[in-house]
């Protein structure tokens, strides 16, 4: 993909260093780390230093927003992380789907050894403490709200907004550590930034909306041709460009401006919105190598 027309996203090394220090200082307080990622982009929605930062701690990856992702590909991601020795679960923290098995999986699989040790030592009443981490917008607050069973206030995740760490008590002796600080994804990789923009995880203005939509249409043409045809009732050949496709969508939807020209900006907004709300179907933008 040619991303030379993308604006560089600002990376904040100072904030990142502070968050990294906070995470390592608090790791000793928890039994395991819960890393929330977006199931549509399981690698691009991770912080590049996460493996290093949490080395040595049992970890579970929650492939959140699985309601928006391609189920078959999500299964492959679960195997992919499994091969790396990391338990991964597909969840939808908006509806709560998949969350029932989360705590039991942590206790019986991720923290199996610890739980057996506690059992042996008559310490079954001790709390299980979990640190929740993830880049902005992956659904950390939604997860904690769902598990805590009450609508806790959404706390701003913006740089410069001071937030203290909070423990959230759940039933069954589980405590979640909601970490302050911002963990950035790997913005400097333009392909990663593009995928984050498709999902709405970063502001749209890293690229103009038409370019963003054209790139998405080309991806859909190559990977989900059926979704594209069904949603927009358009026909196209392999050689057609993103712009051709965008014009076809606009024309089909009657998005015209005076003089018979197609309003490609409106068409672009429609394509991006419909992708994000899964009106184009459940689509994953990143495929694992596991067959
Ligand atoms: P964060 O704490 O990691 O920053 O993320 P947060 O929970 O605020 O979630 C970010 C957005 O993602 C929210 O949408 C939230 O509803 C949505 N979301 C979280 N989990 C899921 C999921 O499993 N499936 C789907 N489809 N969406 C999810 P929003 O537009 O900011 O707010 P709203 O739509 O809830 O009003």
JSON list of C-alpha atoms in Angstrom, two decimals, residues 32-37 46 51 57-64 74-75 77-91 98 101-112:
[
{"chain": "A", "resi": 32, "resn": "UNK", "atom": "CA", "xyz": [-1.81, -11.69, 35.54]},
{"chain": "A", "resi": 33, "resn": "UNK", "atom": "CA", "xyz": [-2.15, -9.10, 32.79]},
{"chain": "A", "resi": 34, "resn": "UNK", "atom": "CA", "xyz": [-5.30, -8.77, 30.69]},
{"chain": "A", "resi": 35, "resn": "UNK", "atom": "CA", "xyz": [-4.46, -7.19, 27.36]},
{"chain": "A", "resi": 36, "resn": "UNK", "atom": "CA", "xyz": [-7.44, -5.91, 25.41]},
{"chain": "A", "resi": 37, "resn": "UNK", "atom": "CA", "xyz": [-7.04, -5.71, 21.62]},
{"chain": "A", "resi": 46, "resn": "UNK", "atom": "CA", "xyz": [-1.31, -3.67, 20.42]},
{"chain": "A", "resi": 51, "resn": "UNK", "atom": "CA", "xyz": [5.50, -8.30, 25.38]},
{"chain": "A", "resi": 57, "resn": "UNK", "atom": "CA", "xyz": [3.61, -12.42, 33.95]},
{"chain": "A", "resi": 58, "resn": "UNK", "atom": "CA", "xyz": [0.82, -14.77, 32.94]},
{"chain": "A", "resi": 59, "resn": "UNK", "atom": "CA", "xyz": [-1.23, -13.04, 30.29]},
{"chain": "A", "resi": 60, "resn": "UNK", "atom": "CA", "xyz": [-4.61, -13.29, 28.61]},
{"chain": "A", "resi": 61, "resn": "UNK", "atom": "CA", "xyz": [-5.50, -11.48, 25.42]},
{"chain": "A", "resi": 62, "resn": "UNK", "atom": "CA", "xyz": [-9.09, -10.42, 24.91]},
{"chain": "A", "resi": 63, "resn": "UNK", "atom": "CA", "xyz": [-9.97, -10.12, 21.22]},
{"chain": "A", "resi": 64, "resn": "UNK", "atom": "CA", "xyz": [-12.64, -7.52, 21.84]},
{"chain": "A", "resi": 74, "resn": "UNK", "atom": "CA", "xyz": [-10.82, -14.59, 14.96]},
{"chain": "A", "resi": 75, "resn": "UNK", "atom": "CA", "xyz": [-10.52, -18.35, 15.53]},
{"chain": "A", "resi": 77, "resn": "UNK", "atom": "CA", "xyz": [-5.99, -15.48, 15.90]},
{"chain": "A", "resi": 78, "resn": "UNK", "atom": "CA", "xyz": [-6.91, -17.50, 18.98]},
{"chain": "A", "resi": 79, "resn": "UNK", "atom": "CA", "xyz": [-4.72, -20.33, 17.63]},
{"chain": "A", "resi": 80, "resn": "UNK", "atom": "CA", "xyz": [-1.96, -17.88, 16.73]},
{"chain": "A", "resi": 81, "resn": "UNK", "atom": "CA", "xyz": [-1.73, -16.52, 20.27]},
{"chain": "A", "resi": 82, "resn": "UNK", "atom": "CA", "xyz": [-2.20, -20.03, 21.68]},
{"chain": "A", "resi": 83, "resn": "UNK", "atom": "CA", "xyz": [0.91, -21.11, 19.74]},
{"chain": "A", "resi": 84, "resn": "UNK", "atom": "CA", "xyz": [2.79, -18.31, 21.47]},
{"chain": "A", "resi": 85, "resn": "UNK", "atom": "CA", "xyz": [1.64, -19.66, 24.83]},
{"chain": "A", "resi": 86, "resn": "UNK", "atom": "CA", "xyz": [-0.88, -16.88, 25.39]},
{"chain": "A", "resi": 87, "resn": "UNK", "atom": "CA", "xyz": [-4.52, -17.67, 26.09]},
{"chain": "A", "resi": 88, "resn": "UNK", "atom": "CA", "xyz": [-6.80, -15.55, 23.89]},
{"chain": "A", "resi": 89, "resn": "UNK", "atom": "CA", "xyz": [-10.56, -15.22, 24.07]},
{"chain": "A", "resi": 90, "resn": "UNK", "atom": "CA", "xyz": [-13.03, -13.60, 21.69]},
{"chain": "A", "resi": 91, "resn": "UNK", "atom": "CA", "xyz": [-15.34, -11.19, 23.49]},
{"chain": "A", "resi": 98, "resn": "UNK", "atom": "CA", "xyz": [-18.04, -14.29, 25.53]},
{"chain": "A", "resi": 101, "resn": "UNK", "atom": "CA", "xyz": [-15.91, -17.72, 30.39]},
{"chain": "A", "resi": 102, "resn": "UNK", "atom": "CA", "xyz": [-13.32, -15.01, 31.01]},
{"chain": "A", "resi": 103, "resn": "UNK", "atom": "CA", "xyz": [-12.77, -15.27, 34.79]},
{"chain": "A", "resi": 104, "resn": "UNK", "atom": "CA", "xyz": [-13.15, -19.09, 34.84]},
{"chain": "A", "resi": 105, "resn": "UNK", "atom": "CA", "xyz": [-10.54, -19.31, 32.05]},
{"chain": "A", "resi": 106, "resn": "UNK", "atom": "CA", "xyz": [-8.18, -17.05, 33.98]},
{"chain": "A", "resi": 107, "resn": "UNK", "atom": "CA", "xyz": [-8.54, -19.20, 37.08]},
{"chain": "A", "resi": 108, "resn": "UNK", "atom": "CA", "xyz": [-8.40, -22.63, 35.48]},
{"chain": "A", "resi": 109, "resn": "UNK", "atom": "CA", "xyz": [-5.97, -22.00, 32.64]},
{"chain": "A", "resi": 110, "resn": "UNK", "atom": "CA", "xyz": [-3.97, -18.77, 32.83]},
{"chain": "A", "resi": 111, "resn": "UNK", "atom": "CA", "xyz": [-3.41, -18.98, 36.60]},
{"chain": "A", "resi": 112, "resn": "UNK", "atom": "CA", "xyz": [-3.73, -22.74, 36.95]}
]
